[in-house]
Amino acid sequence: MAQRILTLIAYLLRRLLLSLAGVIYIVLALAFWRLSFDPRQSTPEPAYYVLVIGLFGAAAAFLITLSVASRANQAVNYPILARLPSRVEHLVAVLITSLLFTLGLQVIVALLATFDGPALTLGRILELPPLWLAADLLAIALALHASDLVTSGWSRVYVYGFLAIILFGRQLDAAVIQWVSDRFYTLAGWLYREGYMAPGNALNGLAEWLASSGGQLIGTIFDAVFWPFRAISTAVVSGSFTPAQALAPAIVVLYSTILFVLAADFFATKDVYLTE
Amino acid sequence: MITIDNVTKRYFSLIAVDRVSFTVPRGQVLGVLGPNGAGKTTLFKLIAGFLNPDSGEIRPTHGYWPGIGYKPERLLFPNQMRVDEYLAMIARLSNISSNAIEQTVGDALAQVKLLDSSSKHIGQCSKGMRQRLALAQSLIGAPSVLLIDEPSNGLDPEGQADVQRMIQRIGAGGQTVLMSSHQLGEVTQTCSHLIILKQGRIHYRGSMAEALALRPHVTIQVDQELQPAEAMLTSLHPDIHIDGRQITLSNEAIRLRRYVLSLLVGMGFDIVGVAQKRTTLEEIYAEAVQWHNGS
C-alpha cells in the first residue's frame, strides 16, 4: 500500500508542479511574502509571523487541494484507479500531495520572512509545526468536501450546511432564542387546541427550557466547537501555551480526521465519473 | 472468475444496463458487442468498480476479487510523461517489485510492439501508438481480468491483426478477457464467447461456435397481411413469428411448416414464397443495432 501511495504522490506532485497552476501558486507565495513581510518595514512581532504564515498556509492548502483533487478527478486516472485495491489510497495521495506542496510554500515564505524578521526563540520555532500542520490539514479536509472528486450527490451541501449551522449557532443571542421559544409556545397552544396533548406538552416543555437555561446551553455547546481556534490565537498572541491550550492543535487535527474519514467514505462508495 | 447477477444501472430515467446476468470463467475471452448506447462501457465500468449497480451484484466467483487491468475507450494519458515512465508507474501500482519493473515494462512494450517509442513523451505519440500504450498498461502485472474497451480503434489493419493475436494469446494463457467492440469481424476472430447488448439488455449470449453455427429457419411469404391469423398461428409454437406478410418458423417450429402451409391455404391466403434460410451472426447483430443490410 505504501508503495502505491508514494507512487501516486509522486505522480500528482509532478502533474501539479508541471502545470500553470503550480507555477502560479509559487509566484503567489512569493508575492504574499513580499506584501506581508516587506524587509523595508519594521521587524514583525513573532505572533504576527506565526499567525499570518499559518493563515497563509490554510488558504493555500484549500486552493492547492482543489487543484490536486481536480487533477486526480481526470479521466486519465481510470487505469490507475482500476489498479488500486481501495479508492481511498487515491484520496490519501491527494491529501498528502496537497499537504507537501503547501508545506513547501509555507516553508519558503517562513524562511524568507526570517530575513530582518522576528527574533524566534527555540520554543517559538517548536510551536510552529503542530500549529501550521493542524490548520493546513483542516483546510485540506474542508477543500476535499468542496471538490468534485469527493462530492457525492448533495454531500457538499450537507457538509457546508452543517458548518453554517454551527457558525450560526455560535452567534445565537437572547433575542433569537426568545423568538424561537415564543414560536414553540404558539405551536404547543395549537397542538393543545387540536387535542394533541402529548406533543403539545413536549413542545411546551422545550419552549420553557429554551426560555430559561436551554438557549444559553446550546450557545455554549456551539461555542465549544470553536474553542481550539480561540485557544490557539490567544496562546500565540500571549507567547506561551497553557497545558489546556496545548491540546487545541490536536483537537483541530481531530476535526480534520473526522472530515477526512467522511470524505473517504463518500469517495469509496460513490459512482466515479472522472472528467475528460 | 466473475459473476454478474441481475445487474441494473440507471442514469436518472435512462436504464443503461438492465437486469444483466452472466458468468465469465477463467481463461474465457468474452466479446461484448452492441451499438452506441447499448451499455457496453457502463457494464465495463461496473465490473471495474467505478460504478455501483442500482440493483444486482457483481462478485468474484471464487471469493476473492481478481486484479483488473482496464483499457478505457478514450485514449487519455498524462501527456507530459514518457511512455516507459507511465508504464513503470502502473507497474509500481500493481505491486511489482522495483527490480522487476524494467523487465515488466519491456515485456509489455514488446507485446504491443512499442519498444522503439519507449522514451517518447506520450504527448508526441500518434493515435495508434496511444492505443497500443493503453493496451500495454492494461497488460502490466498480468491481471487475472482484462477489461478492454474498443481495442483497435485508430489502428491500421496490421495493428488490428496484432491486437487480435495478442488477445488470443492472453486468453490461452489463462487470463480472462472482456472485450467490447463495434466490429463484428474483430470479435469473431478473437473471442471464444459473445454477448450482444441492446438497450442495456442481453440480446444474444452464447459461445462463438454456437453463434457462428448457421441456425436454420423457414420463411413463408403470403399475399396479404397476416394479422387476422396471427393469434392462431403464434399459438401453435413459441418459435413462430409473424411480421406483416411473412411468417418465420425457427428451431423446433420448422417441423410444423407443412401444417402451417395447409392452414394458410385453408384460410384463403395465397403462398407467394417459401424459403429455407440460415440466420447469421451478422443478422443477430443487425437486429440489435436495428439496421438491415438486406442479406
XYZ file of C-alpha atoms in Angstrom:
571
model
C 0.000 0.000 0.000
C 2.810 2.420 0.920
C 4.462 1.862 -2.480
C 1.218 2.605 -4.294
C 0.504 5.761 -2.268
C 4.083 7.024 -2.721
C 3.810 6.397 -6.462
C 0.555 8.330 -6.618
C 2.019 11.206 -4.588
C 4.987 11.462 -6.964
C 2.604 11.388 -9.946
C 0.247 14.047 -8.577
C 3.072 16.306 -7.373
C 4.693 16.129 -10.787
C 1.414 16.930 -12.531
C 0.848 19.952 -10.274
C 4.420 21.243 -10.498
C 4.441 20.996 -14.299
C 1.122 22.804 -14.616
C 0.410 26.513 -14.845
C -1.466 26.322 -11.525
C 1.663 25.001 -9.790
C 3.746 27.920 -11.065
C 1.033 30.413 -10.120
C 0.962 29.116 -6.532
C 4.728 29.595 -6.235
C 4.502 33.137 -7.635
C 1.570 33.946 -5.319
C 3.524 32.648 -2.311
C 6.442 34.937 -3.168
C 4.070 37.864 -3.700
C 2.454 37.139 -0.341
C 5.847 37.178 1.375
C 6.761 40.461 -0.327
C 3.494 42.104 0.769
C 3.259 40.703 4.289
C 6.915 40.730 5.292
C 8.413 43.609 3.360
C 12.040 43.829 4.544
C 11.844 47.657 4.359
C 9.173 47.729 7.051
C 9.760 47.312 10.771
C 10.510 43.870 12.164
C 7.231 41.992 12.714
C 6.135 40.544 16.032
C 6.605 36.770 16.474
C 2.828 36.402 16.945
C 2.210 38.172 13.632
C 4.742 35.858 11.965
C 3.098 32.678 13.353
C -0.500 33.715 12.686
C -0.057 35.301 9.246
C 2.001 32.423 7.821
C -0.394 29.958 9.473
C -3.394 31.612 7.804
C -1.499 31.797 4.518
C -0.857 28.031 4.800
C -4.522 27.283 5.452
C -5.677 29.391 2.495
C -3.002 27.923 0.219
C -3.844 24.392 1.391
C -7.501 24.920 0.470
C -6.714 26.162 -3.049
C -3.927 23.649 -3.684
C -6.178 20.779 -2.595
C -8.824 21.917 -5.064
C -6.176 21.898 -7.812
C -4.749 18.482 -6.869
C -8.230 16.976 -6.458
C -9.215 18.374 -9.846
C -6.207 16.619 -11.443
C -6.983 13.423 -9.525
C -10.520 13.607 -10.910
C -9.467 13.485 -14.570
C -10.278 10.566 -16.864
C -6.573 9.827 -17.400
C -6.741 8.199 -13.984
C -9.229 5.416 -14.822
C -6.463 2.836 -15.431
C -4.797 3.952 -12.199
C -7.956 3.617 -10.123
C -8.595 0.166 -11.587
C -5.248 -0.965 -10.138
C -5.926 0.172 -6.579
C -7.403 -2.312 -4.097
C -9.098 0.647 -2.394
C -10.028 4.030 -3.852
C -9.155 5.598 -0.503
C -5.460 5.195 -1.414
C -6.064 7.719 -4.201
C -7.648 10.138 -1.734
C -4.814 9.691 0.777
C -2.378 10.528 -2.027
C -4.363 13.692 -2.810
C -4.260 14.707 0.857
C -0.508 14.094 1.258
C 0.345 15.738 -2.075
C -1.618 18.847 -1.118
C -0.006 18.918 2.306
C 3.524 18.516 0.911
C 3.066 21.255 -1.674
C 1.503 23.588 0.891
C 4.250 22.925 3.429
C 6.835 23.581 0.720
C 5.336 27.011 0.018
C 4.859 27.717 3.705
C 8.490 26.866 4.476
C 9.691 29.106 1.613
C 7.616 32.034 2.930
C 8.650 31.305 6.525
C 12.360 31.224 5.645
C 12.175 34.394 3.547
C 10.286 36.133 6.350
C 13.094 35.457 8.810
C 15.394 37.901 6.949
C 15.109 41.014 9.078
C 12.200 39.161 10.634
C 11.166 38.460 14.217
C 13.551 37.002 16.744
C 12.218 33.491 17.172
C 13.225 31.529 20.242
C 13.637 27.754 20.057
C 10.347 27.408 21.936
C 8.555 29.526 19.317
C 10.103 27.517 16.481
C 8.965 24.248 18.057
C 5.413 25.616 18.261
C 5.216 26.140 14.525
C 4.873 22.580 13.103
C 1.836 21.491 15.159
C 0.066 24.830 14.680
C 0.618 25.135 10.951
C 0.086 21.417 10.248
C -3.236 21.424 12.132
C -4.511 24.448 10.188
C -3.299 23.036 6.846
C -4.891 19.657 7.487
C -8.229 21.214 8.405
C -8.189 23.364 5.257
C -7.320 20.311 3.114
C -10.108 18.219 4.645
C -12.601 21.047 4.044
C -11.382 21.540 0.468
C -11.809 17.831 -0.271
C -15.505 18.193 0.510
C -15.685 21.139 -1.882
C -14.065 19.160 -4.711
C -15.837 17.157 -7.417
C -13.560 14.220 -6.612
C -15.221 13.633 -3.247
C -18.644 15.191 -3.675
C -21.335 12.560 -3.828
C -24.847 13.766 -4.580
C -25.689 16.544 -2.126
C -22.778 15.805 0.217
C -21.166 19.213 -0.393
C -24.389 20.938 0.659
C -24.757 18.758 3.761
C -21.177 19.297 4.968
C -21.042 23.038 4.357
C -24.643 23.441 5.538
C -23.695 21.751 8.803
C -20.723 24.102 9.180
C -23.008 27.070 8.530
C -25.388 25.883 11.251
C -22.503 25.604 13.722
C -21.332 29.100 12.809
C -24.882 30.432 13.160
C -25.446 28.546 16.438
C -22.341 30.147 17.915
C -23.866 33.564 17.419
C -27.279 32.794 18.916
C -28.265 35.708 21.157
C -31.050 36.083 23.715
C -33.469 37.762 21.274
C -33.229 34.915 18.753
C -33.669 32.278 21.466
C -36.697 34.159 22.858
C -38.205 34.336 19.343
C -37.740 30.551 18.799
C -39.167 29.881 22.277
C -42.250 32.030 21.514
C -42.852 30.151 18.253
C -42.698 26.855 20.163
C -45.254 28.197 22.714
C -47.591 29.183 19.849
C -47.230 25.781 18.184
C -47.807 23.991 21.504
C -51.020 26.028 22.006
C -52.247 24.987 18.548
C -51.477 21.326 19.324
C -53.467 21.579 22.612
C -56.445 23.051 20.742
C -56.305 20.210 18.202
C -56.248 17.658 21.017
C -52.636 16.512 20.632
C -51.805 16.723 24.326
C -48.582 14.690 24.417
C -46.710 16.521 21.624
C -48.137 19.805 22.917
C -46.685 19.086 26.373
C -43.311 18.150 24.838
C -43.160 21.350 22.782
C -44.293 23.470 25.746
C -41.526 21.928 27.858
C -38.968 22.633 25.132
C -40.117 26.270 24.877
C -39.812 26.696 28.682
C -36.347 25.103 28.687
C -35.179 27.372 25.858
C -36.536 30.451 27.625
C -34.814 29.558 30.911
C -31.396 27.920 30.501
C -31.533 25.839 27.300
C -30.717 28.597 24.834
C -27.628 29.540 26.742
C -26.571 25.892 26.892
C -26.970 25.475 23.110
C -24.886 28.602 22.532
C -22.215 27.251 24.874
C -22.123 23.895 23.056
C -21.764 25.532 19.635
C -19.186 27.912 21.068
C -17.160 24.979 22.445
C -16.643 23.726 18.891
C -14.637 26.873 18.184
C -12.649 26.770 21.421
C -9.468 25.293 19.794
C -9.221 28.218 17.364
C -9.649 30.787 20.156
C -7.173 28.911 22.338
C -4.542 28.850 19.601
C -4.845 32.534 18.735
C -4.838 33.552 22.428
C -1.768 31.433 23.140
C 0.116 32.656 20.075
C -0.547 36.292 20.938
C 0.410 35.789 24.611
C 3.563 33.907 23.615
C 3.018 30.749 25.648
C 0.596 27.824 25.817
C -1.156 26.600 28.963
C -1.493 22.782 29.174
C -5.140 23.057 28.040
C -4.278 25.378 25.134
C -1.534 22.967 24.048
C -4.270 20.415 23.301
C -6.004 22.747 20.860
C -3.964 21.789 17.734
C -4.677 18.123 18.481
C -8.416 18.859 18.555
C -8.149 20.685 15.226
C -6.408 17.582 13.823
C -9.277 15.517 15.252
C -11.765 17.710 13.331
C -9.679 17.173 10.187
C -9.654 13.420 10.768
C -13.439 13.307 11.108
C -13.851 15.340 7.916
C -11.335 13.154 6.062
C -12.987 9.908 7.181
C -16.283 11.318 5.938
C -14.658 12.295 2.625
C -13.097 8.826 2.300
C -16.500 7.233 2.867
C -18.113 9.431 0.190
C -15.322 8.727 -2.289
C -15.190 4.988 -1.612
C -18.901 4.472 -2.170
C -19.776 6.967 -4.909
C -20.075 6.368 -8.646
C -16.823 7.661 -10.107
C -17.273 9.873 -13.159
C -13.868 11.291 -13.957
C -13.823 14.396 -16.137
C -12.451 14.302 -19.682
C -13.919 -15.741 -12.222
C -16.616 -13.026 -12.158
C -20.376 -13.405 -11.809
C -22.687 -10.608 -12.865
C -26.041 -11.277 -11.247
C -29.133 -9.390 -12.379
C -27.288 -6.065 -12.509
C -29.156 -2.859 -13.318
C -27.691 0.621 -13.654
C -29.740 3.738 -14.263
C -28.754 7.278 -15.161
C -31.820 9.134 -13.927
C -34.622 7.797 -16.157
C -32.294 6.060 -18.648
C -31.630 2.394 -17.923
C -28.050 1.878 -19.178
C -27.752 -1.743 -18.014
C -30.941 -3.678 -17.453
C -31.020 -6.900 -15.412
C -27.870 -8.307 -16.971
C -26.639 -11.686 -15.722
C -23.727 -13.815 -16.887
C -20.617 -15.517 -15.576
C -17.159 -15.211 -17.070
C -14.980 -18.189 -16.165
C -11.165 -18.152 -16.037
C -9.475 -18.012 -19.432
C -12.588 -17.016 -21.365
C -12.311 -14.292 -23.975
C -15.756 -12.714 -23.988
C -16.705 -10.279 -26.705
C -19.293 -7.653 -25.785
C -20.914 -6.307 -28.907
C -23.530 -3.657 -29.275
C -24.334 -0.343 -30.894
C -23.533 3.020 -29.295
C -25.519 3.446 -26.094
C -26.099 -0.285 -25.665
C -24.432 -0.237 -22.233
C -21.018 -1.761 -23.017
C -18.873 0.911 -21.372
C -21.226 1.167 -18.391
C -21.014 -2.603 -17.947
C -17.208 -2.426 -18.009
C -17.174 0.427 -15.506
C -19.452 -1.594 -13.234
C -17.099 -4.580 -13.401
C -14.041 -2.353 -12.850
C -15.753 -0.965 -9.739
C -16.034 2.657 -10.895
C -19.821 2.478 -10.760
C -22.107 0.783 -8.258
C -25.077 -1.206 -9.519
C -28.523 0.143 -8.572
C -29.590 -3.456 -8.086
C -27.992 -6.832 -8.523
C -24.479 -7.845 -7.694
C -21.072 -8.305 -9.272
C -18.998 -10.787 -7.322
C -15.887 -12.866 -7.767
C -16.797 -16.483 -8.455
C -14.140 -17.894 -6.120
C -14.482 -15.500 -3.223
C -11.563 -13.132 -3.848
C -11.633 -10.127 -6.129
C -9.280 -10.536 -9.083
C -6.717 -7.962 -10.195
C -8.143 -5.896 -13.032
C -6.414 -4.279 -15.982
C -8.625 -1.666 -17.626
C -8.175 -0.248 -21.086
C -10.658 2.600 -21.482
C -12.199 3.547 -24.802
C -10.907 7.139 -24.645
C -7.137 7.336 -25.059
C -6.349 9.872 -22.337
C -2.906 9.926 -20.714
C -0.702 12.275 -18.716
C 0.932 13.724 -21.826
C 3.994 15.132 -20.088
C 5.172 11.637 -19.042
C 7.323 9.374 -21.151
C 5.863 6.056 -22.329
C 8.224 3.976 -20.171
C 7.738 6.244 -17.124
C 3.982 5.845 -17.367
C 4.181 2.079 -17.626
C 6.682 1.937 -14.748
C 4.182 3.893 -12.642
C 1.415 1.431 -13.486
C 3.820 -1.401 -12.612
C 4.516 0.147 -9.188
C 0.770 0.491 -8.609
C 0.442 -3.197 -9.494
C 2.842 -4.155 -6.668
C 5.650 -5.219 -8.968
C 8.964 -5.190 -7.122
C 11.425 -2.444 -8.050
C 13.964 -4.792 -9.632
C 11.334 -6.371 -11.888
C 9.785 -3.133 -13.167
C 12.179 -2.618 -16.069
C 11.642 -6.178 -17.305
C 7.840 -5.916 -16.897
C 7.685 -2.629 -18.810
C 9.917 -4.041 -21.553
C 7.722 -7.136 -21.906
C 4.541 -5.055 -22.132
C 6.095 -2.738 -24.739
C 7.298 -5.735 -26.747
C 3.823 -7.309 -26.686
C 2.256 -4.233 -28.232
C 5.259 -3.526 -30.492
C 6.037 -0.178 -28.905
C 9.618 -0.801 -27.775
C 11.046 1.754 -30.213
C 8.899 4.520 -28.721
C 9.546 3.806 -25.049
C 11.378 7.076 -24.431
C 8.897 9.257 -26.303
C 6.669 11.673 -24.435
C 3.080 10.450 -24.570
C 2.005 13.820 -25.937
C 4.101 13.134 -29.047
C 2.531 9.703 -29.715
C 0.164 9.086 -32.614
C -3.354 7.733 -32.057
C -2.213 4.232 -32.986
C 0.683 4.425 -30.532
C -1.631 5.658 -27.792
C -3.951 2.741 -28.497
C -1.002 0.351 -28.109
C 0.096 2.153 -24.941
C -3.408 1.815 -23.497
C -3.249 -1.915 -24.157
C 0.273 -2.161 -22.722
C -0.744 -0.551 -19.434
C -3.659 -2.958 -19.089
C -1.278 -5.919 -19.512
C 1.177 -4.805 -16.824
C 1.303 -7.237 -13.918
C -0.686 -9.886 -15.815
C -4.005 -9.066 -14.092
C -6.370 -12.024 -13.941
C -9.173 -9.987 -15.586
C -8.667 -7.633 -18.504
C -11.390 -5.175 -19.497
C -10.584 -3.930 -22.974
C -12.879 -1.284 -24.386
C -12.538 -0.841 -28.166
C -9.014 -2.248 -28.560
C -8.374 -1.494 -32.208
C -9.825 1.995 -32.731
C -7.242 4.010 -34.631
C -5.078 1.024 -35.549
C -4.142 0.126 -39.120
C -5.129 -3.364 -40.385
C -1.750 -4.781 -39.388
C -2.122 -3.281 -35.927
C -5.634 -4.698 -35.618
C -4.373 -8.162 -36.518
C -1.566 -7.794 -33.932
C -4.084 -6.866 -31.248
C -6.331 -9.799 -32.138
C -3.414 -12.229 -31.911
C -2.331 -10.688 -28.627
C -5.780 -11.051 -27.055
C -5.981 -14.661 -28.228
C -2.600 -15.348 -26.596
C -3.760 -13.725 -23.351
C -6.875 -15.904 -23.232
C -4.827 -19.020 -23.990
C -2.531 -18.068 -21.101
C -5.427 -18.294 -18.618
C -6.269 -14.605 -18.205
C -9.933 -13.670 -18.529
C -10.665 -11.031 -21.129
C -13.797 -8.969 -21.671
C -13.511 -7.044 -24.880
C -16.033 -4.576 -26.197
C -16.192 -3.624 -29.827
C -18.391 -2.301 -32.592
C -16.569 -4.508 -35.066
C -18.133 -7.899 -35.615
C -15.128 -9.236 -37.507
C -12.746 -8.397 -34.696
C -14.928 -10.115 -32.106
C -15.471 -13.251 -34.189
C -11.720 -13.514 -34.831
C -10.723 -13.018 -31.224
C -13.380 -14.167 -28.775
C -14.440 -17.588 -27.567
C -17.785 -16.311 -26.309
C -20.104 -13.487 -27.208
C -22.705 -11.192 -25.686
C -24.712 -8.758 -27.761
C -26.223 -5.889 -25.791
C -29.220 -3.947 -26.983
C -30.595 -1.044 -24.956
C -28.860 -2.320 -21.843
C -30.185 -5.864 -22.063
C -28.568 -9.047 -23.283
C -29.932 -9.583 -26.770
C -27.811 -12.638 -27.519
C -25.426 -14.750 -25.454
C -23.509 -17.863 -26.371
C -20.238 -19.358 -27.433
C -18.728 -18.102 -30.655
C -19.031 -21.621 -32.095
C -22.795 -21.534 -31.459
C -23.101 -18.040 -32.828
C -21.248 -18.931 -35.981
C -23.228 -22.143 -36.487
C -25.773 -21.005 -39.039
C -29.155 -21.553 -37.471
C -31.838 -22.625 -39.951
C -35.276 -21.078 -40.212
C -38.106 -21.180 -42.723
C -39.871 -18.102 -44.007
C -43.262 -18.196 -45.689
C -44.484 -15.183 -47.662
C -48.213 -14.734 -48.321
C -50.242 -12.309 -50.428
C -51.956 -10.356 -47.647
C -51.423 -9.121 -44.095
C -51.312 -11.984 -41.585
C -52.780 -10.023 -38.702
C -56.194 -11.850 -38.709
C -54.436 -15.210 -38.354
C -51.625 -14.058 -36.067
C -53.093 -15.220 -32.761
C -53.920 -18.653 -34.070
C -50.552 -19.182 -35.799
C -48.373 -17.984 -32.927
C -50.319 -20.171 -30.516
C -49.047 -23.228 -32.403
C -45.458 -22.777 -31.230
C -43.435 -20.066 -29.470
C -40.858 -20.115 -32.285
C -43.380 -18.937 -34.872
C -43.122 -15.209 -35.523
C -45.310 -13.039 -37.751
C -44.089 -9.862 -39.394
C -46.508 -8.271 -41.868
C -46.965 -10.765 -44.701
C -44.172 -13.071 -43.536
C -44.124 -15.990 -41.113
C -40.821 -17.184 -39.672
C -40.518 -20.668 -38.214
C -37.305 -21.334 -36.318
C -35.829 -24.144 -34.217
C -38.440 -26.863 -33.423
C -41.203 -24.931 -35.191
C -39.635 -25.797 -38.570
C -41.214 -29.259 -38.283
C -44.647 -27.597 -38.443
C -44.022 -25.958 -41.830
C -46.321 -28.276 -43.822
C -49.112 -27.941 -41.277
C -48.750 -24.157 -41.282
C -48.818 -24.080 -45.094
C -52.008 -26.140 -45.184
C -53.598 -23.886 -42.555
C -52.729 -20.774 -44.549
C -54.153 -22.212 -47.772
C -57.253 -23.289 -45.852
C -57.689 -19.724 -44.551
C -57.580 -18.337 -48.069
C -54.015 -16.990 -48.197
C -52.005 -17.402 -51.398
C -48.460 -18.608 -50.776
C -46.100 -16.228 -52.545
C -42.887 -17.924 -51.493
C -41.290 -20.397 -49.136
C -37.588 -20.200 -48.298
C -35.287 -22.141 -46.024
C -32.739 -19.665 -44.675
C -29.977 -19.620 -42.091
C -29.546 -16.853 -39.511
C -26.026 -15.494 -39.402
C -24.253 -13.676 -36.611
C -24.420 -10.581 -38.773
C -28.220 -10.817 -38.747
C -28.328 -11.217 -34.979
C -26.146 -8.154 -34.606
C -28.119 -6.257 -37.236
C -31.260 -6.863 -35.217
C -29.511 -5.433 -32.171
C -28.268 -2.353 -33.957
C -31.509 -2.086 -35.910
C -30.106 -1.885 -39.360
C -30.807 -4.259 -42.187
C -28.288 -4.973 -44.857
C -30.730 -6.928 -46.994
C -28.689 -10.140 -46.935
